Amino acid sequence: MRIYYFLLAFLCFYSSMAIAQTSVQSTGWLFLMNSNKLSKKWGTHLDVQLRSGDQFSHLRNVMFRPGLTYFLNDKSDLTLGYLLNQTYIPQESTADIQLTEHRIWQQYIYRHKLNTLNFSHRFRLEQRFIEQQNGTDIFAQRIRYFARVILPLAKGQQKFERGAFAALQNELMFNVQYNNHINGHFFDQNRAYLAGGFRFSKQFDLEAGYLNQAQKMRKGQTINHAIQLALYTRF
């Protein structure tokens, strides 16, 4: 019965975004997340993402995001990191365009449990340095709030270390400085995601799911239907 409530919550997220659609895309995202605990207080973060263009036509984005983590306690941590985002735009009659974005980012994560549900909340601030096609660079700041819940599918797993699970998450993004450089709006985008996966051990999760990205543009909105394959490792 719990899974039906889980799916209902996802549908509520989805219906809240299905407005003002101006264009629709279909893409694929490949996601690798690694966290490594070096000591009781310090660790490292790394996520790498590959994203396709519309209709899986080409490799559009390569993202590399390392960070250094400080563990406040068993439930919360702080991370300072950097991101390199390479965007590739194919052209028919001229050379393909390659644009680079650099980011500095800071985040706070809080985790907690409710019965067998595992929750995580992430607050991230980003300073973005974005290359434009005309050769200039722009700067903007963005804040992001991300919530994720994992539901073990086997009953009675108070300490979830192995087995199948469902995952539901949602992320909101807001342009808090120089939104005129991005899309002219305070609201940037929303990402709702539903996935199924398997936890092979405390160190290794594999999941696949559907992500709905609703992004505000200068005129209208873009809806991206993305299929995501994700690998999570923890050491």
PDB file of N, CA and C in Angstrom, residues 148-210:
ATOM      1  N   ARG A 148      14.828  14.177  -1.506  1.00  0.00           N
ATOM      2  CA  ARG A 148      14.820  12.816  -2.049  1.00  0.00           C
ATOM      3  C   ARG A 148      14.395  11.857  -0.945  1.00  0.00           C
ATOM      4  N   VAL A 149      13.599  10.848  -1.319  1.00  0.00           N
ATOM      5  CA  VAL A 149      13.200   9.813  -0.374  1.00  0.00           C
ATOM      6  C   VAL A 149      13.389   8.457  -1.043  1.00  0.00           C
ATOM      7  N   ILE A 150      13.949   7.519  -0.281  1.00  0.00           N
ATOM      8  CA  ILE A 150      14.144   6.147  -0.739  1.00  0.00           C
ATOM      9  C   ILE A 150      13.224   5.237   0.064  1.00  0.00           C
ATOM     10  N   LEU A 151      12.460   4.412  -0.647  1.00  0.00           N
ATOM     11  CA  LEU A 151      11.529   3.476  -0.025  1.00  0.00           C
ATOM     12  C   LEU A 151      11.982   2.051  -0.324  1.00  0.00           C
ATOM     13  N   PRO A 152      12.529   1.313   0.661  1.00  0.00           N
ATOM     14  CA  PRO A 152      12.836  -0.106   0.443  1.00  0.00           C
ATOM     15  C   PRO A 152      11.557  -0.878   0.132  1.00  0.00           C
ATOM     16  N   LEU A 153      11.612  -1.763  -0.842  1.00  0.00           N
ATOM     17  CA  LEU A 153      10.411  -2.471  -1.264  1.00  0.00           C
ATOM     18  C   LEU A 153      10.138  -3.718  -0.431  1.00  0.00           C
ATOM     19  N   ALA A 154      11.152  -4.265   0.210  1.00  0.00           N
ATOM     20  CA  ALA A 154      10.926  -5.386   1.124  1.00  0.00           C
ATOM     21  C   ALA A 154      10.452  -4.840   2.468  1.00  0.00           C
ATOM     22  N   LYS A 155       9.571  -5.570   3.140  1.00  0.00           N
ATOM     23  CA  LYS A 155       9.000  -5.100   4.388  1.00  0.00           C
ATOM     24  C   LYS A 155       9.994  -5.218   5.547  1.00  0.00           C
ATOM     25  N   GLY A 156       9.841  -4.289   6.496  1.00  0.00           N
ATOM     26  CA  GLY A 156      10.563  -4.385   7.753  1.00  0.00           C
ATOM     27  C   GLY A 156      12.039  -4.064   7.691  1.00  0.00           C
ATOM     28  N   GLN A 157      12.476  -3.275   6.711  1.00  0.00           N
ATOM     29  CA  GLN A 157      13.898  -2.943   6.600  1.00  0.00           C
ATOM     30  C   GLN A 157      14.176  -1.610   7.277  1.00  0.00           C
ATOM     31  N   GLN A 158      14.315  -1.633   8.589  1.00  0.00           N
ATOM     32  CA  GLN A 158      14.617  -0.414   9.324  1.00  0.00           C
ATOM     33  C   GLN A 158      16.031   0.087   9.013  1.00  0.00           C
ATOM     34  N   LYS A 159      16.942  -0.844   8.776  1.00  0.00           N
ATOM     35  CA  LYS A 159      18.305  -0.508   8.378  1.00  0.00           C
ATOM     36  C   LYS A 159      18.523  -1.077   6.990  1.00  0.00           C
ATOM     37  N   PHE A 160      18.370  -0.232   5.977  1.00  0.00           N
ATOM     38  CA  PHE A 160      18.360  -0.683   4.589  1.00  0.00           C
ATOM     39  C   PHE A 160      19.795  -0.814   4.074  1.00  0.00           C
ATOM     40  N   GLU A 161      20.231  -2.064   3.848  1.00  0.00           N
ATOM     41  CA  GLU A 161      21.583  -2.314   3.363  1.00  0.00           C
ATOM     42  C   GLU A 161      21.613  -3.099   2.055  1.00  0.00           C
ATOM     43  N   ARG A 162      20.510  -3.757   1.703  1.00  0.00           N
ATOM     44  CA  ARG A 162      20.494  -4.526   0.460  1.00  0.00           C
ATOM     45  C   ARG A 162      19.055  -4.761   0.028  1.00  0.00           C
ATOM     46  N   GLY A 163      18.825  -4.691  -1.300  1.00  0.00           N
ATOM     47  CA  GLY A 163      17.518  -5.001  -1.829  1.00  0.00           C
ATOM     48  C   GLY A 163      17.000  -3.958  -2.797  1.00  0.00           C
ATOM     49  N   ALA A 164      15.813  -4.215  -3.346  1.00  0.00           N
ATOM     50  CA  ALA A 164      15.178  -3.303  -4.294  1.00  0.00           C
ATOM     51  C   ALA A 164      14.571  -2.110  -3.560  1.00  0.00           C
ATOM     52  N   PHE A 165      14.493  -0.983  -4.265  1.00  0.00           N
ATOM     53  CA  PHE A 165      13.923   0.227  -3.678  1.00  0.00           C
ATOM     54  C   PHE A 165      13.283   1.079  -4.762  1.00  0.00           C
ATOM     55  N   ALA A 166      12.414   1.987  -4.328  1.00  0.00           N
ATOM     56  CA  ALA A 166      11.887   3.053  -5.182  1.00  0.00           C
ATOM     57  C   ALA A 166      12.434   4.372  -4.668  1.00  0.00           C
ATOM     58  N   ALA A 167      12.678   5.315  -5.563  1.00  0.00           N
ATOM     59  CA  ALA A 167      13.207   6.623  -5.197  1.00  0.00           C
ATOM     60  C   ALA A 167      12.344   7.712  -5.815  1.00  0.00           C
ATOM     61  N   LEU A 168      12.052   8.711  -5.024  1.00  0.00           N
ATOM     62  CA  LEU A 168      11.298   9.876  -5.484  1.00  0.00           C
ATOM     63  C   LEU A 168      12.068  11.121  -5.073  1.00  0.00           C
ATOM     64  N   GLN A 169      12.222  12.054  -6.003  1.00  0.00           N
ATOM     65  CA  GLN A 169      12.927  13.285  -5.653  1.00  0.00           C
ATOM     66  C   GLN A 169      12.372  14.460  -6.450  1.00  0.00           C
ATOM     67  N   ASN A 170      12.615  15.645  -5.917  1.00  0.00           N
ATOM     68  CA  ASN A 170      12.228  16.870  -6.603  1.00  0.00           C
ATOM     69  C   ASN A 170      13.256  17.949  -6.278  1.00  0.00           C
ATOM     70  N   GLU A 171      13.562  18.784  -7.266  1.00  0.00           N
ATOM     71  CA  GLU A 171      14.519  19.863  -7.060  1.00  0.00           C
ATOM     72  C   GLU A 171      13.993  21.151  -7.682  1.00  0.00           C
ATOM     73  N   LEU A 172      14.058  22.225  -6.901  1.00  0.00           N
ATOM     74  CA  LEU A 172      13.688  23.567  -7.344  1.00  0.00           C
ATOM     75  C   LEU A 172      14.938  24.418  -7.464  1.00  0.00           C
ATOM     76  N   MET A 173      15.000  25.269  -8.516  1.00  0.00           N
ATOM     77  CA  MET A 173      16.148  26.139  -8.736  1.00  0.00           C
ATOM     78  C   MET A 173      15.666  27.570  -8.963  1.00  0.00           C
ATOM     79  N   PHE A 174      16.370  28.514  -8.336  1.00  0.00           N
ATOM     80  CA  PHE A 174      15.994  29.926  -8.422  1.00  0.00           C
ATOM     81  C   PHE A 174      17.228  30.769  -8.718  1.00  0.00           C
ATOM     82  N   ASN A 175      17.083  31.701  -9.655  1.00  0.00           N
ATOM     83  CA  ASN A 175      18.150  32.648  -9.984  1.00  0.00           C
ATOM     84  C   ASN A 175      18.099  33.813  -8.988  1.00  0.00           C
ATOM     85  N   VAL A 176      19.058  33.864  -8.089  1.00  0.00           N
ATOM     86  CA  VAL A 176      19.010  34.855  -7.005  1.00  0.00           C
ATOM     87  C   VAL A 176      19.848  36.097  -7.306  1.00  0.00           C
ATOM     88  N   GLN A 177      20.670  36.060  -8.351  1.00  0.00           N
ATOM     89  CA  GLN A 177      21.436  37.250  -8.740  1.00  0.00           C
ATOM     90  C   GLN A 177      21.654  37.237 -10.242  1.00  0.00           C
ATOM     91  N   TYR A 178      21.405  38.376 -10.870  1.00  0.00           N
ATOM     92  CA  TYR A 178      21.582  38.563 -12.308  1.00  0.00           C
ATOM     93  C   TYR A 178      20.748  37.576 -13.125  1.00  0.00           C
ATOM     94  N   ASN A 179      19.468  37.434 -12.769  1.00  0.00           N
ATOM     95  CA  ASN A 179      18.621  36.537 -13.561  1.00  0.00           C
ATOM     96  C   ASN A 179      18.431  37.047 -14.988  1.00  0.00           C
ATOM     97  N   ASN A 180      18.676  38.349 -15.209  1.00  0.00           N
ATOM     98  CA  ASN A 180      18.596  38.884 -16.568  1.00  0.00           C
ATOM     99  C   ASN A 180      19.669  38.278 -17.470  1.00  0.00           C
ATOM    100  N   HIS A 181      20.732  37.743 -16.878  1.00  0.00           N
ATOM    101  CA  HIS A 181      21.760  37.072 -17.671  1.00  0.00           C
ATOM    102  C   HIS A 181      21.338  35.670 -18.100  1.00  0.00           C
ATOM    103  N   ILE A 182      20.340  35.093 -17.412  1.00  0.00           N
ATOM    104  CA  ILE A 182      19.962  33.696 -17.649  1.00  0.00           C
ATOM    105  C   ILE A 182      18.665  33.611 -18.451  1.00  0.00           C
ATOM    106  N   ASN A 183      17.541  33.856 -17.806  1.00  0.00           N
ATOM    107  CA  ASN A 183      16.256  33.774 -18.503  1.00  0.00           C
ATOM    108  C   ASN A 183      15.320  34.926 -18.171  1.00  0.00           C
ATOM    109  N   GLY A 184      15.797  35.878 -17.345  1.00  0.00           N
ATOM    110  CA  GLY A 184      14.974  37.023 -16.975  1.00  0.00           C
ATOM    111  C   GLY A 184      13.968  36.737 -15.885  1.00  0.00           C
ATOM    112  N   HIS A 185      14.074  35.579 -15.208  1.00  0.00           N
ATOM    113  CA  HIS A 185      13.105  35.197 -14.193  1.00  0.00           C
ATOM    114  C   HIS A 185      13.814  34.736 -12.922  1.00  0.00           C
ATOM    115  N   PHE A 186      13.159  34.956 -11.781  1.00  0.00           N
ATOM    116  CA  PHE A 186      13.656  34.430 -10.513  1.00  0.00           C
ATOM    117  C   PHE A 186      13.591  32.906 -10.513  1.00  0.00           C
ATOM    118  N   PHE A 187      12.465  32.335 -10.966  1.00  0.00           N
ATOM    119  CA  PHE A 187      12.344  30.884 -11.073  1.00  0.00           C
ATOM    120  C   PHE A 187      13.118  30.399 -12.287  1.00  0.00           C
ATOM    121  N   ASP A 188      13.944  29.383 -12.072  1.00  0.00           N
ATOM    122  CA  ASP A 188      14.741  28.837 -13.171  1.00  0.00           C
ATOM    123  C   ASP A 188      14.155  27.521 -13.682  1.00  0.00           C
ATOM    124  N   GLN A 189      14.031  26.523 -12.790  1.00  0.00           N
ATOM    125  CA  GLN A 189      13.515  25.234 -13.246  1.00  0.00           C
ATOM    126  C   GLN A 189      13.111  24.342 -12.081  1.00  0.00           C
ATOM    127  N   ASN A 190      12.356  23.299 -12.429  1.00  0.00           N
ATOM    128  CA  ASN A 190      11.964  22.258 -11.481  1.00  0.00           C
ATOM    129  C   ASN A 190      12.276  20.903 -12.112  1.00  0.00           C
ATOM    130  N   ARG A 191      12.798  19.977 -11.287  1.00  0.00           N
ATOM    131  CA  ARG A 191      13.101  18.632 -11.755  1.00  0.00           C
ATOM    132  C   ARG A 191      12.432  17.618 -10.838  1.00  0.00           C
ATOM    133  N   ALA A 192      11.491  16.859 -11.378  1.00  0.00           N
ATOM    134  CA  ALA A 192      10.820  15.792 -10.633  1.00  0.00           C
ATOM    135  C   ALA A 192      11.286  14.457 -11.195  1.00  0.00           C
ATOM    136  N   TYR A 193      11.521  13.496 -10.300  1.00  0.00           N
ATOM    137  CA  TYR A 193      12.176  12.256 -10.704  1.00  0.00           C
ATOM    138  C   TYR A 193      11.598  11.075  -9.938  1.00  0.00           C
ATOM    139  N   LEU A 194      11.323   9.990 -10.653  1.00  0.00           N
ATOM    140  CA  LEU A 194      10.856   8.748 -10.069  1.00  0.00           C
ATOM    141  C   LEU A 194      11.692   7.614 -10.631  1.00  0.00           C
ATOM    142  N   ALA A 195      12.209   6.742  -9.735  1.00  0.00           N
ATOM    143  CA  ALA A 195      13.121   5.694 -10.186  1.00  0.00           C
ATOM    144  C   ALA A 195      12.924   4.425  -9.376  1.00  0.00           C
ATOM    145  N   GLY A 196      13.408   3.336  -9.937  1.00  0.00           N
ATOM    146  CA  GLY A 196      13.529   2.078  -9.231  1.00  0.00           C
ATOM    147  C   GLY A 196      14.978   1.644  -9.266  1.00  0.00           C
ATOM    148  N   GLY A 197      15.424   0.964  -8.217  1.00  0.00           N
ATOM    149  CA  GLY A 197      16.819   0.567  -8.181  1.00  0.00           C
ATOM    150  C   GLY A 197      17.049  -0.617  -7.284  1.00  0.00           C
ATOM    151  N   PHE A 198      18.328  -0.976  -7.196  1.00  0.00           N
ATOM    152  CA  PHE A 198      18.717  -2.093  -6.331  1.00  0.00           C
ATOM    153  C   PHE A 198      19.973  -1.698  -5.570  1.00  0.00           C
ATOM    154  N   ARG A 199      19.945  -1.897  -4.263  1.00  0.00           N
ATOM    155  CA  ARG A 199      21.113  -1.661  -3.414  1.00  0.00           C
ATOM    156  C   ARG A 199      21.836  -2.994  -3.245  1.00  0.00           C
ATOM    157  N   PHE A 200      23.030  -3.088  -3.831  1.00  0.00           N
ATOM    158  CA  PHE A 200      23.801  -4.325  -3.770  1.00  0.00           C
ATOM    159  C   PHE A 200      24.543  -4.461  -2.440  1.00  0.00           C
ATOM    160  N   SER A 201      24.897  -3.323  -1.847  1.00  0.00           N
ATOM    161  CA  SER A 201      25.578  -3.297  -0.553  1.00  0.00           C
ATOM    162  C   SER A 201      25.480  -1.876  -0.010  1.00  0.00           C
ATOM    163  N   LYS A 202      26.075  -1.640   1.151  1.00  0.00           N
ATOM    164  CA  LYS A 202      26.097  -0.288   1.696  1.00  0.00           C
ATOM    165  C   LYS A 202      26.893   0.660   0.811  1.00  0.00           C
ATOM    166  N   GLN A 203      27.709   0.115  -0.082  1.00  0.00           N
ATOM    167  CA  GLN A 203      28.589   0.937  -0.918  1.00  0.00           C
ATOM    168  C   GLN A 203      28.078   1.159  -2.338  1.00  0.00           C
ATOM    169  N   PHE A 204      27.013   0.464  -2.766  1.00  0.00           N
ATOM    170  CA  PHE A 204      26.733   0.431  -4.199  1.00  0.00           C
ATOM    171  C   PHE A 204      25.240   0.369  -4.473  1.00  0.00           C
ATOM    172  N   ASP A 205      24.709   1.394  -5.180  1.00  0.00           N
ATOM    173  CA  ASP A 205      23.324   1.437  -5.666  1.00  0.00           C
ATOM    174  C   ASP A 205      23.326   1.621  -7.180  1.00  0.00           C
ATOM    175  N   LEU A 206      22.391   0.977  -7.833  1.00  0.00           N
ATOM    176  CA  LEU A 206      22.155   1.189  -9.261  1.00  0.00           C
ATOM    177  C   LEU A 206      20.674   1.458  -9.450  1.00  0.00           C
ATOM    178  N   GLU A 207      20.334   2.532 -10.196  1.00  0.00           N
ATOM    179  CA  GLU A 207      18.921   2.849 -10.385  1.00  0.00           C
ATOM    180  C   GLU A 207      18.681   3.414 -11.775  1.00  0.00           C
ATOM    181  N   ALA A 208      17.441   3.294 -12.227  1.00  0.00           N
ATOM    182  CA  ALA A 208      17.013   3.854 -13.506  1.00  0.00           C
ATOM    183  C   ALA A 208      15.651   4.487 -13.303  1.00  0.00           C
ATOM    184  N   GLY A 209      15.434   5.636 -13.958  1.00  0.00           N
ATOM    185  CA  GLY A 209      14.163   6.305 -13.747  1.00  0.00           C
ATOM    186  C   GLY A 209      13.859   7.352 -14.792  1.00  0.00           C
ATOM    187  N   TYR A 210      12.753   8.032 -14.550  1.00  0.00           N
ATOM    188  CA  TYR A 210      12.251   9.085 -15.432  1.00  0.00           C
ATOM    189  C   TYR A 210      12.349  10.426 -14.714  1.00  0.00           C
TER     190      TYR A 210
END
